[in-house]
């Protein structure tokens, strides 16, 4: 697992940033918090580009109004050098900004897609129109219940049509596709009850396909687990999705 | 089939309805495209109003069924809403934006801008408008049949295969309109390459002509892929094949890839001609040459054609594609900023040292600057895979592409109608009503879509009609209700603006003030050399241009 | 067909075994023994277990007597065969069948690009039986080094970990052998179960594609050919085989059609115009 980050990406695209996710092994970086931070930076970047262009447009639209009927604009003819300059310099600037954003995005990507070791694994199956959670050892539930402080990795698939597992509060989402296994991990670092919504159109009940994600402190989590374990004791429904659905 | 078909096309003078239906005159074909696409726009716009009413508050409004023609209310709110979304998306893109730009504007303007008497294949042109009308009629059947399609304009399987809705209607609509646009593309590409006035070099073309050449090249190359994908979908649903059934060796993800392999380039089929129209209007009204013309054409427009086929995975950033592909396409998607940046610089630079006169067309073109800026900027975070992990399928995406497609491109079409109105009719639509409509549109659209950006950052899911506390949480539900209120008010104002605009057009076409030849003082052939209003054969005399002529040569 | 027939095949083998044993035991051989076996036991619910992982801390003993944890297998894609070492029936066939299929796998090299692990589900198996079985297999050198034969250290793990991948087996006392599916389980480098193929149906191409699929998230720039190969085929859950990915060919064909329409219409018009110019020149001459 720890070898993964380096091989995750096409080796030819290697940037110094590739070494960043190595930190993930030592301390868990929450993809949620990192998303929020990087969104802040990207937002300032957008302002940095947008404000000059916006002001320039407004200024020129007012400044260069025709003073008299029949007035014509002054032709701006660029010398070949100037024309190339107006191509190469802006392109270099745009490209620099692209690389900056790409670097930021990649940093976040490596956190989002590289699952920490020892994550708790939960299987998620999408149905029209509910989610089904299989915690292994026969424990299933219609809500996602996790323990605070333990990273959780979701192995997701769908039973019928394409769904998407969107945890707005955790800034994460990934599709559930029949015949494929997708994954998503998140770090519930504080007790929180929030919603997960289906984010890919799936039919009549699409906008009501939602359930809770409960990040519980250890004691409460154990209580929940105990309750569910006793409920399914002696029941060997291991990893069988259709059986999991029946527990609803 | 000859290029002299205008002889037996009674063009503008000709009388009855038959003369219109069987016309091969590119101007009449263009007007037919305008009427058909505006019809699609109006009905799809009504769906948008229905959607906004449904989203006004959490829970059911009980009204959406009326919008989709289910008067007896046999459909659930969810199904009726999905049908409204389907029609809104499919009709706006396939029925309004693409035909409005590559049907109406291209037909009316391309031959007249390049000094040609008609398009290269006038009868194919007539066939393409018939097919387009068949497609529109087929799409409108949605409101009549009981099993209304509800597959969104994307038609993703397995849903589109499993649904009780009529997926065939969707597929055949795509086929007809797709085929129509292929014929249009063949026609215009050939026309532009071979029928330019003697002496007209590649660097003397109107920006709009270039934008049609590049945009339709994309359309011609990529439309067959979409047609193939939806055909396989049809076989899966009605013949029982398993092309996209994962249980039988298919893969629904492959459909998504094929679909976006066309449909991302399709964004440029819309964006490029819209950009071309804005360029031409701005350059004429600022009496200015295009800033860095070659950079905008060869770097910007042609560059966009080259890059358009390499970025589609950004629609699938959370759709289970391999990790390395998503990060690779992040870079290619960010690189879109290079050609678009060159076009933006050139458009901005065109204002520099200009002498701008504001008519309604120029006001809309000015609005397009702002829409392009906002739409483009909000696209930047969506290019980055890891940012999109949160933004995907939220109303942030929804608002982003509405800024570019629904607002920028649609207002470019409307601007073009105002701008070339005198060329079409000899009258002007530029009056107080149209200015009022303009301001209603400005206020309405901004009020509609800015709230969607705000709640999109907070995670408002797209294609949701319900955002009750049990679905999205109590705090979000309450906050979002306020923004959805604003957005719905905005939609109402926009609707008023659009209504005034269309009424203004119809009134002006028959009773608007007459204006003299070339009222905007353009140097472009459709104003300077064509008959006015443009009549049969377009040009009274053969047109030839000198080497130093350009349509933007205002200063001596 | 395919997957279904594979199930049938497995069941048929099971039935034959039961019948044979019943016959040799002199029992009531005419009684149809169908009710004794639930056919569902014999195959893996692939869709239900894809993405599952074996506990990384599972302790195994290999044929050299070395104890290792499951985790040490990770880093490369690998094929897991669940079998047992003291038989001369179907289990040996599973391993030797895989060895036979791997001979024709060209895209990936055993040892270098992937590994093979056979683990016994018979709690009586030991290092000695594993060694004996490896000899019995007589693998070619290239495979022998990449192939580990192991046993579970604890019986508890044996039960739990085979369950995790949906593998079911049972001891048939009559014929003194295990009934079990002849399955190849493909794991990604992270240890996720990514594909299940069956001895009866799989071809070398299937095995090759399943290996490439397991490695898809780690594919390197130099392996474009392999990537294209995986694109050309898609997996059919029903038949448990790979098949040609027809929609992709149709899509590529459509794209070519678009390019041809573009170039074709330009060429057509150019030729036609040339013809007309010539004719026009003739007219002018005549005038």
GROMACS .gro file of C-alpha atoms in nm, chain A residues 238-239, chain C residues 41 43-45 49 52-55 58 60 70 80-83 118-123 151-152 154-170 180-181 183 185 187 193 196:
model
   50
  238UNK     CA    1  -2.091  -1.251   0.464
  239UNK     CA    2  -2.035  -0.999   0.190
  845UNK     CA    3  -2.220  -2.355  -0.328
  847UNK     CA    4  -1.950  -2.081  -0.767
  848UNK     CA    5  -1.836  -1.750  -0.638
  849UNK     CA    6  -2.082  -1.463  -0.639
  853UNK     CA    7  -1.712  -1.010  -0.354
  856UNK     CA    8  -1.291  -0.754  -0.109
  857UNK     CA    9  -0.957  -0.791   0.060
  858UNK     CA   10  -0.798  -1.070   0.250
  859UNK     CA   11  -0.695  -0.959   0.599
  862UNK     CA   12  -0.326  -1.338   0.771
  864UNK     CA   13   0.068  -1.821   0.583
  874UNK     CA   14  -0.063  -1.180   0.336
  884UNK     CA   15  -0.475  -1.677  -0.599
  885UNK     CA   16  -0.570  -2.040  -0.642
  886UNK     CA   17  -0.744  -2.210  -0.354
  887UNK     CA   18  -0.672  -2.578  -0.372
  922UNK     CA   19  -0.174  -2.130  -0.424
  923UNK     CA   20  -0.311  -2.169  -0.074
  924UNK     CA   21  -0.453  -2.491   0.057
  925UNK     CA   22  -0.791  -2.490   0.216
  926UNK     CA   23  -0.731  -2.836   0.359
  927UNK     CA   24  -0.633  -2.795   0.721
  955UNK     CA   25  -0.097  -2.310   0.377
  956UNK     CA   26  -0.295  -2.107   0.625
  958UNK     CA   27  -0.458  -2.093   1.158
  959UNK     CA   28  -0.773  -2.280   1.085
  960UNK     CA   29  -0.974  -1.978   1.187
  961UNK     CA   30  -0.811  -1.774   0.908
  962UNK     CA   31  -0.872  -2.053   0.661
  963UNK     CA   32  -1.243  -2.029   0.719
  964UNK     CA   33  -1.266  -1.650   0.742
  965UNK     CA   34  -1.040  -1.555   0.454
  966UNK     CA   35  -1.185  -1.799   0.204
  967UNK     CA   36  -1.528  -1.672   0.300
  968UNK     CA   37  -1.408  -1.318   0.229
  969UNK     CA   38  -1.361  -1.400  -0.136
  970UNK     CA   39  -1.682  -1.601  -0.147
  971UNK     CA   40  -1.500  -1.930  -0.191
  972UNK     CA   41  -1.703  -2.229  -0.076
  973UNK     CA   42  -1.592  -2.590  -0.059
  974UNK     CA   43  -1.694  -2.902   0.116
  984UNK     CA   44  -1.480  -2.682  -0.484
  985UNK     CA   45  -1.484  -2.445  -0.781
  987UNK     CA   46  -1.137  -2.069  -0.970
  989UNK     CA   47  -0.884  -1.520  -0.817
  991UNK     CA   48  -0.590  -0.949  -0.698
  997UNK     CA   49  -1.009  -0.894  -0.552
 1000UNK     CA   50  -1.267  -1.434  -1.081
   0.00000   0.00000   0.00000
